[in-house]
């Protein structure tokens, strides 16, 4: 028991507790399945474990409406949408224990990740009424670094859109240093363009003076975009089935960032990148919903350095461009660098200490797909939008 508690704490340290709080429905105490079977697996396995539960929940939307959805949560913690960010260490094998306490069937899948024997990470779980089959364990090898989206892929994309998704980030075993900071991928894997980008950060005289990027710090944010069609929520709450073939009938009325919208997202630590000039930050962005998104950021341009397809295939870019808008099809993940440089649009004469433009500098990030800037059919700007904040000058 002590080992489990310790491991759980170990996994959570440094984790970003992203996600909007949700209210569980009909939480059951304790495991529903056969504890002896689980104990046998655990006895033979020496590595770290991650226990995730799936629950029926209510998500409160920006206008106060509460809708039925499904959510992941760490065992004994409150379920959230998205699920908790799971940080794994490259090279390690993890035992995932998934327990389905929802009334519906679900799966646990991580596109792009494999078990130690090279198979896809995928288990299917019956609803809680079939307690023998509502809990599954699977070994996951953190083979490659990068950002992954764990999700329910049963009847895809229904489960993912209805709340069952979260980031899994595989980090290098030890911080890999390039230039004045770290890089999130081994240099043996990263194309020269990616290595050069991170090498240039914090170099005097470069376009990015300040610090290098710091691994295992607060210098990253995970953003998951989603869209909600309350008609689907109502149907699932009534026990109806929505087939994957009906995905074309999806009519989103709410657009969320880490489960939040508008004002709420702009005031949420896990959504808002914050730092001084010269403190670069990695944005990991994923689209769990069914609307295409075009996030657009003010203040600084960003540098997209990776893309992972909905099927889990990773592409690290060998040509990195400076952009202010990037396209997010459903299911994809993009990683970008937000440099936290002095916004070039502020004229030299207006910068501190001749401060007409005083810190903090708050800038918006909003989606250019216009409907996504609304909620409930027109409340603007209560959709997929947040702030990012430069709190002050470079302090070293
Ligand atoms: Cu704009």
Coordinates of C-alpha atoms and ligand atoms in Angstrom, one line a residue:
X1 CA 0.0 0.0 0.0
X2 CA 2.8 2.3 0.9
X3 CA 4.5 1.6 -2.4
X4 CA 1.4 2.6 -4.3
X5 CA 0.9 5.8 -2.5
X6 CA 4.6 6.7 -3.0
X7 CA 4.4 6.0 -6.7
X8 CA 1.3 8.0 -7.2
X9 CA 2.9 11.0 -5.5
X10 CA 6.0 10.5 -7.6
X11 CA 3.9 10.7 -10.8
X12 CA 2.0 13.7 -9.7
X13 CA 5.0 15.8 -8.7
X14 CA 5.6 18.2 -11.5
X15 CA 2.3 17.2 -13.2
X16 CA 0.1 20.0 -14.4
X17 CA -3.4 19.4 -13.0
X18 CA -5.2 20.6 -16.1
X19 CA -8.9 20.3 -16.6
X20 CA -12.1 21.7 -15.4
X21 CA -13.6 20.2 -12.3
X22 CA -16.6 18.1 -12.9
X23 CA -19.2 16.5 -10.6
X24 CA -19.1 12.7 -10.5
X25 CA -22.3 10.8 -10.8
X26 CA -22.8 7.7 -8.7
X27 CA -19.2 7.3 -7.5
X28 CA -18.6 3.9 -6.1
X29 CA -16.0 3.3 -3.3
X30 CA -13.3 0.7 -3.8
X31 CA -12.6 -1.5 -6.8
X32 CA -15.5 -3.2 -8.5
X33 CA -13.5 -6.1 -9.9
X34 CA -11.4 -9.0 -8.7
X35 CA -8.8 -7.6 -6.4
X36 CA -6.8 -10.9 -6.3
X37 CA -6.2 -10.8 -10.1
X38 CA -4.9 -7.2 -9.8
X39 CA -2.7 -8.1 -6.8
X40 CA -1.1 -10.9 -8.8
X41 CA -0.1 -8.5 -11.6
X42 CA 1.1 -6.0 -9.1
X43 CA 3.2 -8.5 -7.2
X44 CA 5.1 -9.4 -10.3
X45 CA 5.6 -5.8 -11.6
X46 CA 8.2 -3.6 -10.0
X47 CA 7.7 -0.5 -12.0
X48 CA 5.5 2.6 -11.6
X49 CA 1.8 2.4 -11.9
X50 CA -0.9 4.8 -13.0
X51 CA -4.5 4.2 -11.9
X52 CA -7.2 5.9 -13.9
X53 CA -10.9 5.9 -13.4
X54 CA -13.6 6.6 -16.0
X55 CA -16.8 8.2 -14.6
X56 CA -20.1 9.7 -15.7
X57 CA -19.9 13.3 -14.8
X58 CA -21.6 16.7 -15.2
X59 CA -19.6 19.5 -16.8
X60 CA -20.6 23.0 -16.0
X61 CA -20.4 25.2 -19.1
X62 CA -19.6 28.9 -19.1
X63 CA -23.3 29.9 -19.0
X64 CA -24.0 27.7 -16.0
X65 CA -25.6 24.9 -18.1
X66 CA -24.6 21.5 -16.9
X67 CA -24.2 18.7 -19.4
X68 CA -23.6 14.9 -19.1
X69 CA -20.1 13.8 -20.2
X70 CA -17.5 11.2 -19.3
X71 CA -14.2 12.0 -17.6
X72 CA -10.9 10.4 -16.6
X73 CA -9.5 10.9 -13.1
X74 CA -6.6 9.6 -11.2
X75 CA -7.8 7.0 -8.8
X76 CA -9.1 8.6 -5.6
X77 CA -8.9 12.1 -7.2
X78 CA -11.8 14.0 -8.7
X79 CA -12.4 13.3 -12.4
X80 CA -11.6 16.2 -14.7
X81 CA -12.1 17.2 -18.4
X82 CA -9.5 16.8 -19.8
X83 CA -8.0 14.1 -17.7
X84 CA -4.8 14.7 -15.7
X85 CA -1.6 15.3 -17.6
X86 CA 0.5 12.1 -17.2
X87 CA 4.2 12.6 -17.3
X88 CA 6.3 9.5 -18.1
X89 CA 10.0 9.0 -18.3
X90 CA 11.5 7.7 -21.5
X91 CA 12.6 4.0 -21.2
X92 CA 10.4 3.1 -18.3
X93 CA 7.5 0.7 -18.4
X94 CA 4.3 1.7 -16.6
X95 CA 1.4 -0.4 -15.4
X96 CA -1.8 1.3 -16.3
X97 CA -4.9 0.2 -14.3
X98 CA -8.1 1.5 -15.9
X99 CA -11.4 1.1 -14.1
X100 CA -14.6 2.0 -15.8
X101 CA -17.2 3.3 -13.3
X102 CA -19.4 4.7 -16.1
X103 CA -22.6 3.0 -17.2
X104 CA -21.3 2.8 -20.8
X105 CA -18.6 0.8 -22.5
X106 CA -15.3 2.6 -23.1
X107 CA -11.7 1.9 -24.1
X108 CA -8.4 3.2 -23.1
X109 CA -6.1 3.9 -26.0
X110 CA -2.9 6.0 -26.6
X111 CA -2.3 6.4 -30.3
X112 CA 1.4 6.2 -31.0
X113 CA 2.4 4.4 -27.8
X114 CA 3.1 0.7 -27.5
X115 CA 3.2 -2.0 -24.9
X116 CA 6.6 -3.6 -24.1
X117 CA 5.9 -6.3 -26.7
X118 CA 5.3 -3.7 -29.4
X119 CA 1.5 -3.8 -29.5
X120 CA -0.8 -0.8 -29.6
X121 CA -2.0 0.4 -26.3
X122 CA -5.7 -0.4 -26.3
X123 CA -8.0 -2.1 -23.8
X124 CA -11.8 -2.2 -23.9
X125 CA -13.9 -2.0 -20.7
X126 CA -17.5 -2.9 -20.1
X127 CA -19.7 -0.6 -18.1
X128 CA -19.7 -0.8 -14.3
X129 CA -22.7 -3.2 -14.3
X130 CA -20.4 -5.9 -15.7
X131 CA -17.9 -5.5 -12.9
X132 CA -15.7 -8.5 -13.9
X133 CA -14.9 -6.8 -17.2
X134 CA -15.0 -3.1 -16.2
X135 CA -11.4 -3.1 -15.0
X136 CA -8.3 -3.8 -17.1
X137 CA -4.5 -3.5 -16.7
X138 CA -2.0 -2.9 -19.5
X139 CA 1.7 -2.3 -19.6
X140 CA 2.9 0.8 -21.5
X141 CA 6.4 1.3 -22.6
X142 CA 7.5 5.0 -22.7
X143 CA 9.6 4.2 -25.8
X144 CA 9.6 7.6 -27.6
X145 CA 9.6 11.2 -26.2
X146 CA 6.8 13.5 -27.1
X147 CA 3.1 14.4 -26.4
X148 CA 0.4 11.8 -26.8
X149 CA -3.4 12.0 -26.3
X150 CA -4.8 9.2 -24.2
X151 CA -8.5 8.7 -25.1
X152 CA -11.5 6.4 -25.5
X153 CA -11.3 5.1 -29.0
X154 CA -14.3 2.9 -28.9
X155 CA -16.9 4.1 -31.4
X156 CA -14.3 6.8 -32.3
X157 CA -14.4 9.8 -32.1
X158 CA -17.5 9.7 -29.8
X159 CA -15.7 9.0 -26.5
X160 CA -12.9 11.4 -27.1
X161 CA -15.3 14.3 -27.9
X162 CA -17.6 13.4 -24.9
X163 CA -14.7 14.1 -22.5
X164 CA -12.5 11.0 -22.4
X165 CA -9.1 12.5 -23.4
X166 CA -5.9 13.8 -21.7
X167 CA -2.3 14.5 -22.4
X168 CA 0.5 11.9 -21.8
X169 CA 3.9 13.5 -22.1
X170 CA 7.0 11.3 -22.3
X171 CA 10.1 13.3 -21.2
X172 CA 13.8 12.3 -21.7
X173 CA 15.3 10.4 -18.7
X174 CA 17.6 13.3 -18.0
X175 CA 17.4 16.9 -19.1
X176 CA 19.2 17.2 -22.4
X177 CA 21.2 20.4 -22.7
X178 CA 21.6 22.4 -25.8
X179 CA 22.9 26.0 -25.7
X180 CA 21.8 27.6 -22.5
X181 CA 18.8 25.3 -21.8
X182 CA 17.1 22.0 -22.5
X183 CA 15.4 20.4 -25.4
X184 CA 12.3 18.0 -25.0
X185 CA 13.6 15.4 -27.5
X186 CA 16.9 13.6 -27.7
X187 CA 19.2 15.3 -30.2
X188 CA 19.7 12.0 -31.9
X189 CA 16.0 12.2 -32.9
X190 CA 15.4 15.9 -33.3
X191 CA 16.1 17.3 -36.8
X192 CA 18.7 20.1 -36.9
X193 CA 16.0 22.7 -37.2
X194 CA 14.5 21.7 -33.8
X195 CA 17.9 21.5 -32.1
X196 CA 18.9 24.9 -33.6
X197 CA 15.7 26.5 -32.3
X198 CA 16.3 25.4 -28.7
X199 CA 20.1 26.1 -29.0
X200 CA 19.3 29.7 -30.0
X201 CA 17.2 30.4 -27.0
X202 CA 19.0 32.5 -24.4
X203 CA 22.0 33.2 -26.6
X204 CA 23.3 36.8 -26.3
X205 CA 22.8 38.6 -29.5
X206 CA 20.3 36.1 -30.9
X207 CA 16.6 37.0 -31.6
X208 CA 15.8 35.2 -28.2
X209 CA 17.9 36.8 -25.5
X210 CA 17.1 35.6 -22.0
X211 CA 17.0 32.0 -20.7
X212 CA 17.1 28.7 -22.5
X213 CA 14.0 26.5 -22.2
X214 CA 13.9 24.8 -18.8
X215 CA 12.7 21.2 -18.7
X216 CA 10.6 19.9 -15.7
X217 CA 9.6 23.4 -14.8
X218 CA 6.6 25.6 -15.2
X219 CA 7.7 26.5 -18.7
X220 CA 5.1 24.5 -20.5
X221 CA 1.3 24.5 -20.9
X222 CA -0.9 21.8 -22.3
X223 CA -4.0 23.1 -24.1
X224 CA -6.7 20.7 -25.2
X225 CA -9.5 22.1 -27.4
X226 CA -12.9 20.5 -27.4
X227 CA -16.4 21.2 -28.6
X228 CA -19.7 20.3 -26.9
X229 CA -23.0 19.5 -28.5
X230 CA -25.5 19.3 -25.6
X231 CA -27.9 17.2 -27.8
X232 CA -25.3 14.4 -27.7
X233 CA -24.9 14.9 -24.0
X234 CA -28.6 14.5 -23.4
X235 CA -28.8 11.4 -25.6
X236 CA -26.0 9.7 -23.7
X237 CA -27.6 10.7 -20.3
X238 CA -30.8 9.0 -21.4
X239 CA -28.8 5.8 -22.3
X240 CA -29.2 6.2 -26.0
X241 CA -26.3 5.4 -28.4
X242 CA -24.8 7.8 -30.8
X243 CA -23.0 5.9 -33.5
X244 CA -19.7 7.1 -35.1
X245 CA -21.7 7.4 -38.3
X246 CA -23.7 10.2 -36.8
X247 CA -20.6 12.4 -36.3
X248 CA -21.6 14.4 -39.3
X249 CA -24.7 15.5 -37.2
X250 CA -22.4 17.1 -34.6
X251 CA -23.5 20.7 -34.0
X252 CA -21.2 22.3 -31.4
X253 CA -22.6 25.1 -29.2
X254 CA -19.7 25.3 -26.7
X255 CA -16.0 25.5 -27.3
X256 CA -13.5 24.8 -24.5
X257 CA -9.8 25.0 -23.7
X258 CA -8.9 22.5 -21.0
X259 CA -12.6 22.3 -20.2
X260 CA -13.0 26.0 -19.7
X261 CA -14.3 28.8 -22.0
X262 CA -13.9 32.5 -22.3
X263 CA -13.5 34.3 -19.0
X264 CA -12.9 31.1 -17.1
X265 CA -10.1 30.0 -19.4
X266 CA -8.5 33.5 -19.3
X267 CA -8.3 33.2 -15.5
X268 CA -7.1 29.6 -15.1
X269 CA -3.4 29.0 -14.3
X270 CA -3.3 25.8 -16.4
X271 CA -4.5 27.7 -19.4
X272 CA -2.6 31.0 -19.1
X273 CA 1.1 30.9 -20.1
X274 CA 2.8 33.3 -17.7
X275 CA 6.4 34.5 -17.3
X276 CA 8.9 37.4 -17.8
X277 CA 10.6 38.4 -20.9
X278 CA 13.2 35.8 -21.8
X279 CA 11.5 32.8 -20.3
X280 CA 10.5 30.6 -23.3
X281 CA 7.6 28.2 -22.9
X282 CA 6.4 25.1 -24.8
X283 CA 2.8 24.9 -25.8
X284 CA 1.4 21.5 -26.3
X285 CA -1.9 21.8 -28.1
X286 CA -4.4 19.1 -29.0
X287 CA -7.8 19.1 -30.6
X288 CA -10.1 16.5 -28.9
X289 CA -13.2 17.9 -30.5
X290 CA -14.8 17.7 -33.9
X291 CA -14.5 21.3 -35.0
X292 CA -11.4 22.3 -36.9
X293 CA -9.6 25.1 -35.0
X294 CA -7.1 27.8 -36.0
X295 CA -5.6 29.1 -32.7
X296 CA -4.1 32.6 -33.2
X297 CA -1.8 34.3 -30.7
X298 CA -1.1 38.0 -30.2
X299 CA 2.1 39.5 -28.7
X300 CA 4.7 37.0 -29.9
X301 CA 4.9 34.7 -32.9
X302 CA 5.3 31.0 -32.1
X303 CA 7.4 28.2 -33.6
X304 CA 5.7 24.9 -34.3
X305 CA 8.3 22.1 -34.0
X306 CA 6.2 18.9 -34.0
X307 CA 2.9 17.5 -35.2
X308 CA 1.3 14.2 -34.2
X309 CA -1.5 12.8 -36.4
X310 CA -4.8 11.5 -34.9
X311 CA -3.3 8.0 -35.6
X312 CA -0.3 8.8 -33.4
X313 CA 2.4 9.3 -36.0
X314 CA 4.9 11.9 -35.0
X315 CA 6.6 14.4 -37.3
X316 CA 9.3 16.6 -35.9
X317 CA 9.7 19.5 -38.3
X318 CA 12.9 20.0 -40.4
X319 CA 11.8 23.5 -41.4
X320 CA 10.5 25.7 -38.6
X321 CA 8.6 28.8 -39.5
X322 CA 7.6 31.8 -37.4
X323 CA 3.8 31.8 -37.3
X324 CA 0.9 33.5 -35.5
X325 CA -1.8 30.9 -36.4
X326 CA -1.8 27.2 -36.7
X327 CA -4.4 24.7 -37.9
X328 CA -5.7 22.0 -35.6
X329 CA -7.7 19.2 -37.2
X330 CA -9.7 16.9 -34.9
X331 CA -7.4 14.5 -33.1
X332 CA -4.1 16.1 -33.9
X333 CA -1.4 17.4 -31.5
X334 CA 1.0 20.3 -32.2
X335 CA 3.9 21.4 -30.1
X336 CA 5.1 25.0 -30.4
X337 CA 7.6 27.3 -28.7
X338 CA 6.3 30.6 -27.3
X339 CA 9.5 32.6 -26.9
X340 CA 8.4 35.3 -24.4
X341 CA 10.4 37.9 -26.3
X342 CA 9.8 41.6 -26.1
X343 CA 6.7 42.2 -28.3
X344 CA 8.3 43.7 -31.4
X345 CA 5.1 45.9 -32.0
X346 CA 5.9 48.0 -29.0
X347 CA 8.1 50.9 -30.3
X348 CA 11.5 51.2 -28.6
X349 CA 10.6 54.6 -27.2
X350 CA 7.5 53.2 -25.5
X351 CA 9.3 50.3 -23.8
X352 CA 10.3 50.3 -20.1
X353 CA 11.8 52.2 -18.4
X354 CA 10.2 55.0 -20.5
X355 CA 7.2 53.0 -19.8
X356 CA 4.1 54.2 -21.6
X357 CA 3.6 50.5 -22.1
X358 CA 3.8 49.2 -18.6
X359 CA 4.0 45.5 -17.5
X360 CA 2.2 43.2 -17.2
X361 CA 1.5 42.7 -20.9
X362 CA -1.7 40.6 -21.4
X363 CA -2.3 39.2 -24.8
X364 CA -5.1 37.0 -26.2
X365 CA -5.0 33.7 -27.9
X366 CA -8.2 33.0 -29.7
X367 CA -9.4 30.7 -32.4
X368 CA -9.9 32.1 -35.8
X369 CA -12.8 29.8 -36.5
X370 CA -15.3 32.5 -35.6
X371 CA -18.1 30.3 -34.3
X372 CA -15.7 28.9 -31.7
X373 CA -15.6 32.4 -30.0
X374 CA -19.1 32.0 -28.8
X375 CA -21.1 29.9 -26.4
X376 CA -24.7 28.8 -26.3
X377 CA -25.3 30.0 -29.8
X378 CA -24.0 33.6 -29.6
X379 CA -22.5 34.7 -26.2
X380 CA -19.2 36.4 -27.3
X381 CA -16.3 36.0 -26.5
X382 CA -17.1 33.0 -24.2
X383 CA -15.6 30.3 -26.4
X384 CA -12.1 29.0 -27.2
X385 CA -10.0 31.9 -26.0
X386 CA -7.5 32.6 -23.2
X387 CA -4.8 35.1 -22.2
X388 CA -1.1 34.8 -21.9
X389 CA 0.9 37.2 -19.7
X390 CA 4.3 38.7 -19.7
X391 CA 4.7 39.7 -16.1
X392 CA 7.8 41.9 -16.3
X393 CA 11.3 42.5 -17.8
X394 CA 14.0 39.9 -18.0
X395 CA 15.4 39.3 -14.5
X396 CA 18.1 36.7 -15.3
Ligands
LIG1 CU1 -6.6 38.3 -32.8

